[in-house]
Amino acid sequence: MEALAGRVLAAVRQQALIPRGGRVLVALSGGGDSVALLCLMAELARHSELSLVGIAHVNHQLRVPASDEDADFCRALAAQFELPCVVETVDVAMLARQEHISVEHAGHQARHQCFDRVAEQFGATEVALGHTLDDQAETYLLRLFRGAGAAGLSAMRPRLGRVVRPLLTIRRAELRAYLTSRQISFLEDPSNLDRQVPRNRVRHDLLPNMERYAPGVVERIARSAEIARADEEWLGLAASEAAVSIVKRIKSGVEVEAGRFASLPLALARRVAKDLLSQVSRKAVGFDQIERFRALAVGGPMRIDFPGCRAERTRGMVRLVTRRGRGVPTGSEPFQYRLEVPGEVAVPEAKLVLSADLVGKDSVKLRPSQENGLPLEQAVSADVAAGPLVVRCWRPGDRFRPLGLEGHHKKLQDLFVDRKVRQDERSRVPVVLDGTGRVVWVVGLGLGDDFRVTEATASVLILRVRSLGDKL
Amino acid sequence: MEALAGRVLAAVRQQALIPRGGRVLVALSGGGDSVALLCLMAELARHSELSLVGIAHVNHQLRVPASDEDADFCRALAAQFELPCVVETVDVAMLARQEHISVEHAGHQARHQCFDRVAEQFGATEVALGHTLDDQAETYLLRLFRGAGAAGLSAMRPRLGRVVRPLLTIRRAELRAYLTSRQISFLEDPSNLDRQVPRNRVRHDLLPNMERYAPGVVERIARSAEIARADEEWLGLAASEAAVSIVKRIKSGVEVEAGRFASLPLALARRVAKDLLSQVSRKAVGFDQIERFRALAVGGPMRIDFPGCRAERTRGMVRLVTRRGRGVPTGSEPFQYRLEVPGEVAVPEAKLVLSADLVGKDSVKLRPSQENGLPLEQAVSADVAAGPLVVRCWRPGDRFRPLGLEGHHKKLQDLFVDRKVRQDERSRVPVVLDGTGRVVWVVGLGLGDDFRVTEATASVLILRVRSLGDKL
């Protein structure tokens, strides 16, 4: 195997981005990074490390007619690799105007919606994006310019749901050298040179300047991002747990016990305040708003109007209510989390914590499941369930092969109907999927037949549910 | 009051850096920042917001004869302000050679030792340093260049023990404008222009470059540092608590339960590993070492030699032992922590957690104190004890006015002798001091008479001790 492909494979395995049986869809812009990604994934596929199921390209229509030529380039490259290619055309500029968001944000949204559709169509378990180590350092610095905390400074995740970034440990220059040495052509997007765009200034001016007197700075910044990501995971979990016992949902928002909020450690108080403000206002929340909310809770002003919501302090309680007579936040926002093995993850949307532990087969002694209360436990064959696990809400179209249905598929929607789960409760039911996207467990409702523990099972995974806020 | 002095006062009060009765020693280099600090502290003293007790200057002997002229400048400035001035001369270059440390490190060490001595001499409760918002951003970036985590990215603390930085929210340019408008002269240290020094490159090249296309970046970076500081405080506490139950001291190091270590959340595992490695090796510990230790604990290599110590995995345990036949880490390193009210702080050196809570006088119901075991509680007059509290180890010279000694002072050393506290245990006894440096409580041994709860006491502070690792 080529040296660079070997390094990519090592990173992919070490971070469990793509399992050996993974069915990978490559997101292709036609630029150098994504073309290199395609070549490297194809190389790994040749060595049977994964299988490539196709290519997705979004034509943003931002540079007519160049955008159409880019799409043609991607189609031609797909043909060369003998891969199916879906090109979706989206008028991103119009979308941005309609939704009152930036063109960048609209493009991001359009791309990810496209990737989701095409992944379903091709049965892809992973969607690979071509972000590099340089992109990671750029993102970190752009977030630092806004005075971000650990969440922002985590920058880009190697994996989020089925989106994976296999090149996040590779320098951009290495990819260019790889393409050059193989005489593989790619597109140069002239907008990447536009110094009006903050990222381009960071890329072409600031980072090279920093690198001159701090060699290795790109790698070091990426390391700080990695450390911040682990910190944020734990702090976010601790904050969710802290919130559960002091926050109550009320008709048009939430109510918080001021005294107990004020006595939280600062790191948790800031996160709880941010979560509450963004839940009720449904807007992005900045540091200044967080600090003003904290000031009110500890006895500053009695009332503050925030964008989209209002905070008031009365008799030891802080009420945070929506300002536009909109509905209560229902807690039915889509969610998706990664579940490490062993590890645990808070699912605030379901008010649950899910944990996964590996045990020897002999030591399996399950507490009886209580289907109308917690705790719930499920033993699963760890031989079959390829990590990392994902916990997410039900999506229309989700199917699994339930126990005792002789291998036939069943839609989760039909399961909900059979088990009399109300429409408004369905989006809160956590579904555990394995690394290849198969449904392992519909929590409290059913186990995938593929994953049951049999005579042949060597090692067993215990999935456990407890109420968020309960101590272990 | 002048506008700038008003802003400094607001920051000082908001962060509880100096209480109204604070006795401040100013550390003066003669440069613009410290000269501005002296003028601003003098202004606050004129308004009775604090009292200035003197000036300390360290003559580093690095630039002869300029260093001596700098000392003369500081003496003259002190005379002008009618303040006593102590100049200590230290051959920093020689110190660096003797101790095998950098000149920068040696200078830092020499300065802080000098400040400690002079603070004792003048009865100062605070030592004020002239670091600015620009220094804070520079420190953050220098740490980022090393790929630091939250501890490093916390940059400089507004307060650490009695060292305070009242100008940490003020831009350097504002201080220069302040001095210029008042025609106050200061020294220009030519070494500040030496671009060989990384900090000077950041100061004169990188930050101005960043500021050009990200206006306000210095303030934003300082904000990220502030957020990181709160995160690190909580994570450090959580890691200390996690360590207690899985780490055992052995003859020449420590022993860690590998399985329980491996199941810690990543954010805590990294901190526990770092603490153990630095405790046993007594050396600075880098990220790579932390990750190698983690790899060994989860089943990688069986044995790793680190600088100053060796890790071995056998039968579910990881042993980390010193490599030079040096003594066991005794846990008697000097310690000093801040205790918020309300709040709590872990003191790993004493294997304790100390907490402080405000209560109404009527609700005081103390559990009987157990002097030979935990928990211990102490009610203290919150009217008298000016926050923030400091918890630190005993220092030679510490004195307090114990209950029932008719107002006379007693040395802590004599208290230890009376109470038969063994020599090697003394450095582990936590001493709680109030914001003005008075001894409130020698934990388990005695209460300061000034702080006892009397008929006149309006509000009461409950100080509580529990073993590190116990749940609340």
PDB file of C-alpha atoms in Angstrom, chain B residues 138-318:
ATOM      1  CA  GLU B 138       0.554  36.682  24.096  1.00  0.00           C
ATOM      2  CA  THR B 139       0.769  34.002  26.772  1.00  0.00           C
ATOM      3  CA  TYR B 140      -2.247  32.202  25.318  1.00  0.00           C
ATOM      4  CA  LEU B 141      -0.713  32.130  21.828  1.00  0.00           C
ATOM      5  CA  LEU B 142       2.688  30.984  23.117  1.00  0.00           C
ATOM      6  CA  ARG B 143       0.930  28.130  24.939  1.00  0.00           C
ATOM      7  CA  LEU B 144      -1.140  27.342  21.830  1.00  0.00           C
ATOM      8  CA  PHE B 145       2.112  27.010  19.849  1.00  0.00           C
ATOM      9  CA  ARG B 146       2.941  24.122  22.181  1.00  0.00           C
ATOM     10  CA  GLY B 147      -0.457  22.462  21.662  1.00  0.00           C
ATOM     11  CA  ALA B 148      -1.613  23.090  25.218  1.00  0.00           C
ATOM     12  CA  GLY B 149      -4.777  21.955  26.950  1.00  0.00           C
ATOM     13  CA  ALA B 150      -7.096  23.997  29.151  1.00  0.00           C
ATOM     14  CA  ALA B 151      -4.497  24.304  31.934  1.00  0.00           C
ATOM     15  CA  GLY B 152      -1.950  25.943  29.653  1.00  0.00           C
ATOM     16  CA  LEU B 153      -4.534  27.969  27.754  1.00  0.00           C
ATOM     17  CA  SER B 154      -5.832  29.430  31.032  1.00  0.00           C
ATOM     18  CA  ALA B 155      -2.741  31.643  30.595  1.00  0.00           C
ATOM     19  CA  MET B 156      -2.172  34.013  33.550  1.00  0.00           C
ATOM     20  CA  ARG B 157      -4.492  34.015  36.568  1.00  0.00           C
ATOM     21  CA  PRO B 158      -5.901  37.304  37.877  1.00  0.00           C
ATOM     22  CA  ARG B 159      -5.036  36.006  41.347  1.00  0.00           C
ATOM     23  CA  LEU B 160      -2.774  33.238  42.611  1.00  0.00           C
ATOM     24  CA  GLY B 161      -2.263  33.321  46.338  1.00  0.00           C
ATOM     25  CA  ARG B 162      -1.381  36.891  47.200  1.00  0.00           C
ATOM     26  CA  VAL B 163      -0.090  37.663  43.701  1.00  0.00           C
ATOM     27  CA  VAL B 164      -2.699  39.730  41.849  1.00  0.00           C
ATOM     28  CA  ARG B 165      -2.799  41.217  38.342  1.00  0.00           C
ATOM     29  CA  PRO B 166      -5.094  44.247  38.486  1.00  0.00           C
ATOM     30  CA  LEU B 167      -4.337  45.345  34.897  1.00  0.00           C
ATOM     31  CA  LEU B 168      -5.187  42.052  33.201  1.00  0.00           C
ATOM     32  CA  THR B 169      -8.285  43.588  31.552  1.00  0.00           C
ATOM     33  CA  ILE B 170      -6.465  46.726  30.309  1.00  0.00           C
ATOM     34  CA  ARG B 171      -4.727  47.095  26.935  1.00  0.00           C
ATOM     35  CA  ARG B 172      -1.054  48.043  26.979  1.00  0.00           C
ATOM     36  CA  ALA B 173      -1.730  50.965  24.632  1.00  0.00           C
ATOM     37  CA  GLU B 174      -4.169  52.448  27.148  1.00  0.00           C
ATOM     38  CA  LEU B 175      -1.482  52.386  29.818  1.00  0.00           C
ATOM     39  CA  ARG B 176       0.998  54.106  27.488  1.00  0.00           C
ATOM     40  CA  ALA B 177      -1.574  56.787  26.615  1.00  0.00           C
ATOM     41  CA  TYR B 178      -2.229  57.262  30.331  1.00  0.00           C
ATOM     42  CA  LEU B 179       1.473  57.742  31.072  1.00  0.00           C
ATOM     43  CA  THR B 180       2.001  60.033  28.091  1.00  0.00           C
ATOM     44  CA  SER B 181      -0.918  62.276  28.978  1.00  0.00           C
ATOM     45  CA  ARG B 182       0.500  62.663  32.498  1.00  0.00           C
ATOM     46  CA  GLN B 183       4.093  63.077  31.247  1.00  0.00           C
ATOM     47  CA  ILE B 184       5.265  60.215  33.426  1.00  0.00           C
ATOM     48  CA  SER B 185       8.509  58.674  32.208  1.00  0.00           C
ATOM     49  CA  PHE B 186       9.371  54.995  32.257  1.00  0.00           C
ATOM     50  CA  LEU B 187      12.148  52.704  31.072  1.00  0.00           C
ATOM     51  CA  GLU B 188      12.277  51.072  27.655  1.00  0.00           C
ATOM     52  CA  ASP B 189      13.864  47.648  28.006  1.00  0.00           C
ATOM     53  CA  PRO B 190      15.782  47.129  24.742  1.00  0.00           C
ATOM     54  CA  SER B 191      15.497  43.348  25.178  1.00  0.00           C
ATOM     55  CA  ASN B 192      11.750  43.726  24.562  1.00  0.00           C
ATOM     56  CA  LEU B 193      12.598  44.476  20.929  1.00  0.00           C
ATOM     57  CA  ASP B 194      14.732  41.377  20.418  1.00  0.00           C
ATOM     58  CA  ARG B 195      12.848  39.341  17.818  1.00  0.00           C
ATOM     59  CA  GLN B 196      14.802  36.236  18.801  1.00  0.00           C
ATOM     60  CA  VAL B 197      12.537  36.046  21.852  1.00  0.00           C
ATOM     61  CA  PRO B 198       9.300  34.258  20.890  1.00  0.00           C
ATOM     62  CA  ARG B 199       7.144  36.541  23.034  1.00  0.00           C
ATOM     63  CA  ASN B 200       8.508  39.596  21.249  1.00  0.00           C
ATOM     64  CA  ARG B 201       7.694  38.123  17.831  1.00  0.00           C
ATOM     65  CA  VAL B 202       4.155  37.439  19.006  1.00  0.00           C
ATOM     66  CA  ARG B 203       3.918  40.949  20.461  1.00  0.00           C
ATOM     67  CA  HIS B 204       5.365  42.982  17.621  1.00  0.00           C
ATOM     68  CA  ASP B 205       4.483  40.889  14.595  1.00  0.00           C
ATOM     69  CA  LEU B 206       1.815  38.205  15.020  1.00  0.00           C
ATOM     70  CA  LEU B 207      -0.746  39.957  17.225  1.00  0.00           C
ATOM     71  CA  PRO B 208      -0.728  43.225  15.231  1.00  0.00           C
ATOM     72  CA  ASN B 209      -1.151  41.104  12.078  1.00  0.00           C
ATOM     73  CA  MET B 210      -4.102  39.243  13.626  1.00  0.00           C
ATOM     74  CA  GLU B 211      -5.637  42.453  14.935  1.00  0.00           C
ATOM     75  CA  ARG B 212      -5.671  43.910  11.406  1.00  0.00           C
ATOM     76  CA  TYR B 213      -8.231  41.444  10.126  1.00  0.00           C
ATOM     77  CA  ALA B 214      -9.826  40.350  13.365  1.00  0.00           C
ATOM     78  CA  PRO B 215     -10.315  43.573  15.347  1.00  0.00           C
ATOM     79  CA  GLY B 216     -10.716  42.918  19.050  1.00  0.00           C
ATOM     80  CA  VAL B 217      -8.754  39.664  18.816  1.00  0.00           C
ATOM     81  CA  VAL B 218      -6.719  40.429  21.959  1.00  0.00           C
ATOM     82  CA  GLU B 219      -9.906  40.757  24.032  1.00  0.00           C
ATOM     83  CA  ARG B 220     -11.362  37.614  22.432  1.00  0.00           C
ATOM     84  CA  ILE B 221      -8.277  35.517  23.121  1.00  0.00           C
ATOM     85  CA  ALA B 222      -8.288  36.716  26.731  1.00  0.00           C
ATOM     86  CA  ARG B 223     -11.909  35.595  26.934  1.00  0.00           C
ATOM     87  CA  SER B 224     -11.007  32.123  25.681  1.00  0.00           C
ATOM     88  CA  ALA B 225      -8.337  32.045  28.394  1.00  0.00           C
ATOM     89  CA  GLU B 226     -10.928  32.978  31.022  1.00  0.00           C
ATOM     90  CA  ILE B 227     -13.317  30.250  29.854  1.00  0.00           C
ATOM     91  CA  ALA B 228     -10.474  27.711  29.857  1.00  0.00           C
ATOM     92  CA  ARG B 229      -9.566  28.694  33.428  1.00  0.00           C
ATOM     93  CA  ALA B 230     -13.046  27.910  34.759  1.00  0.00           C
ATOM     94  CA  ASP B 231     -13.120  24.635  32.798  1.00  0.00           C
ATOM     95  CA  GLU B 232      -9.720  23.621  34.128  1.00  0.00           C
ATOM     96  CA  GLU B 233     -10.692  24.364  37.733  1.00  0.00           C
ATOM     97  CA  TRP B 234     -13.627  21.968  37.534  1.00  0.00           C
ATOM     98  CA  LEU B 235     -11.824  19.334  35.488  1.00  0.00           C
ATOM     99  CA  GLY B 236      -8.824  19.444  37.810  1.00  0.00           C
ATOM    100  CA  LEU B 237     -11.095  18.921  40.804  1.00  0.00           C
ATOM    101  CA  ALA B 238     -12.933  16.056  39.121  1.00  0.00           C
ATOM    102  CA  ALA B 239      -9.628  14.428  38.133  1.00  0.00           C
ATOM    103  CA  SER B 240      -8.211  14.704  41.665  1.00  0.00           C
ATOM    104  CA  GLU B 241     -11.340  13.069  43.021  1.00  0.00           C
ATOM    105  CA  ALA B 242     -11.204  10.321  40.408  1.00  0.00           C
ATOM    106  CA  ALA B 243      -7.535   9.638  41.167  1.00  0.00           C
ATOM    107  CA  VAL B 244      -7.981   9.120  44.898  1.00  0.00           C
ATOM    108  CA  SER B 245      -9.896   5.865  44.590  1.00  0.00           C
ATOM    109  CA  ILE B 246      -7.754   4.247  41.890  1.00  0.00           C
ATOM    110  CA  VAL B 247      -4.238   5.324  42.885  1.00  0.00           C
ATOM    111  CA  LYS B 248      -2.206   3.932  45.764  1.00  0.00           C
ATOM    112  CA  ARG B 249       1.160   5.234  46.907  1.00  0.00           C
ATOM    113  CA  ILE B 250       3.844   2.555  47.020  1.00  0.00           C
ATOM    114  CA  LYS B 251       7.437   2.628  48.146  1.00  0.00           C
ATOM    115  CA  SER B 252       9.018   4.369  45.180  1.00  0.00           C
ATOM    116  CA  GLY B 253       6.032   5.729  43.317  1.00  0.00           C
ATOM    117  CA  VAL B 254       2.382   4.930  42.714  1.00  0.00           C
ATOM    118  CA  GLU B 255       0.202   2.020  41.642  1.00  0.00           C
ATOM    119  CA  VAL B 256      -2.913   2.527  39.509  1.00  0.00           C
ATOM    120  CA  GLU B 257      -5.802   0.147  38.814  1.00  0.00           C
ATOM    121  CA  ALA B 258      -5.500  -0.182  35.038  1.00  0.00           C
ATOM    122  CA  GLY B 259      -9.108  -1.129  34.338  1.00  0.00           C
ATOM    123  CA  ARG B 260     -10.625   1.676  36.333  1.00  0.00           C
ATOM    124  CA  PHE B 261      -8.122   4.145  34.894  1.00  0.00           C
ATOM    125  CA  ALA B 262      -8.989   3.033  31.355  1.00  0.00           C
ATOM    126  CA  SER B 263     -12.684   3.526  31.986  1.00  0.00           C
ATOM    127  CA  LEU B 264     -12.279   7.140  33.088  1.00  0.00           C
ATOM    128  CA  PRO B 265     -13.606   9.748  30.664  1.00  0.00           C
ATOM    129  CA  LEU B 266     -10.758  10.828  28.389  1.00  0.00           C
ATOM    130  CA  ALA B 267     -10.655  14.356  29.841  1.00  0.00           C
ATOM    131  CA  LEU B 268     -10.084  12.979  33.347  1.00  0.00           C
ATOM    132  CA  ALA B 269      -7.765  10.133  32.318  1.00  0.00           C
ATOM    133  CA  ARG B 270      -5.403  12.629  30.662  1.00  0.00           C
ATOM    134  CA  ARG B 271      -5.298  14.800  33.783  1.00  0.00           C
ATOM    135  CA  VAL B 272      -4.786  11.870  36.149  1.00  0.00           C
ATOM    136  CA  ALA B 273      -1.953  10.560  33.937  1.00  0.00           C
ATOM    137  CA  LYS B 274      -0.320  13.976  33.831  1.00  0.00           C
ATOM    138  CA  ASP B 275      -0.527  14.422  37.606  1.00  0.00           C
ATOM    139  CA  LEU B 276       0.922  10.970  38.288  1.00  0.00           C
ATOM    140  CA  LEU B 277       3.760  11.335  35.803  1.00  0.00           C
ATOM    141  CA  SER B 278       4.748  14.743  37.123  1.00  0.00           C
ATOM    142  CA  GLN B 279       4.455  13.649  40.772  1.00  0.00           C
ATOM    143  CA  VAL B 280       6.687  10.629  40.319  1.00  0.00           C
ATOM    144  CA  SER B 281       9.169  12.018  37.788  1.00  0.00           C
ATOM    145  CA  ARG B 282       9.172  15.557  39.241  1.00  0.00           C
ATOM    146  CA  LYS B 283       9.564  16.783  35.704  1.00  0.00           C
ATOM    147  CA  ALA B 284       7.379  18.688  33.265  1.00  0.00           C
ATOM    148  CA  VAL B 285       5.086  16.288  31.397  1.00  0.00           C
ATOM    149  CA  GLY B 286       4.098  16.635  27.745  1.00  0.00           C
ATOM    150  CA  PHE B 287       1.041  15.444  25.846  1.00  0.00           C
ATOM    151  CA  ASP B 288       2.925  12.622  24.105  1.00  0.00           C
ATOM    152  CA  GLN B 289       3.965  11.148  27.457  1.00  0.00           C
ATOM    153  CA  ILE B 290       0.373  11.327  28.680  1.00  0.00           C
ATOM    154  CA  GLU B 291      -0.858   9.475  25.603  1.00  0.00           C
ATOM    155  CA  ARG B 292       1.873   6.834  25.908  1.00  0.00           C
ATOM    156  CA  PHE B 293       0.962   6.249  29.538  1.00  0.00           C
ATOM    157  CA  ARG B 294      -2.698   5.870  28.544  1.00  0.00           C
ATOM    158  CA  ALA B 295      -1.751   3.401  25.808  1.00  0.00           C
ATOM    159  CA  LEU B 296       0.123   1.279  28.336  1.00  0.00           C
ATOM    160  CA  ALA B 297      -2.757   1.355  30.802  1.00  0.00           C
ATOM    161  CA  VAL B 298      -5.287   0.159  28.223  1.00  0.00           C
ATOM    162  CA  GLY B 299      -3.110  -2.742  27.102  1.00  0.00           C
ATOM    163  CA  GLY B 300      -0.398  -1.464  24.772  1.00  0.00           C
ATOM    164  CA  PRO B 301       3.256  -1.928  25.679  1.00  0.00           C
ATOM    165  CA  MET B 302       3.993  -3.586  29.027  1.00  0.00           C
ATOM    166  CA  ARG B 303       6.731  -1.150  30.027  1.00  0.00           C
ATOM    167  CA  ILE B 304       7.724   2.402  29.138  1.00  0.00           C
ATOM    168  CA  ASP B 305      10.672   4.455  30.338  1.00  0.00           C
ATOM    169  CA  PHE B 306       9.728   8.075  30.825  1.00  0.00           C
ATOM    170  CA  PRO B 307      12.144  10.850  31.784  1.00  0.00           C
ATOM    171  CA  GLY B 308      12.659  10.298  35.506  1.00  0.00           C
ATOM    172  CA  CYS B 309      10.261   7.375  35.906  1.00  0.00           C
ATOM    173  CA  ARG B 310       9.218   4.000  34.562  1.00  0.00           C
ATOM    174  CA  ALA B 311       5.739   2.550  33.981  1.00  0.00           C
ATOM    175  CA  GLU B 312       5.006  -1.186  34.062  1.00  0.00           C
ATOM    176  CA  ARG B 313       1.745  -3.078  33.690  1.00  0.00           C
ATOM    177  CA  THR B 314       1.292  -6.316  35.620  1.00  0.00           C
ATOM    178  CA  ARG B 315      -1.851  -8.167  36.652  1.00  0.00           C
ATOM    179  CA  GLY B 316      -4.291  -5.332  36.098  1.00  0.00           C
ATOM    180  CA  MET B 317      -2.106  -2.751  37.808  1.00  0.00           C
ATOM    181  CA  VAL B 318       0.128  -0.044  36.392  1.00  0.00           C
TER     182      VAL B 318
END
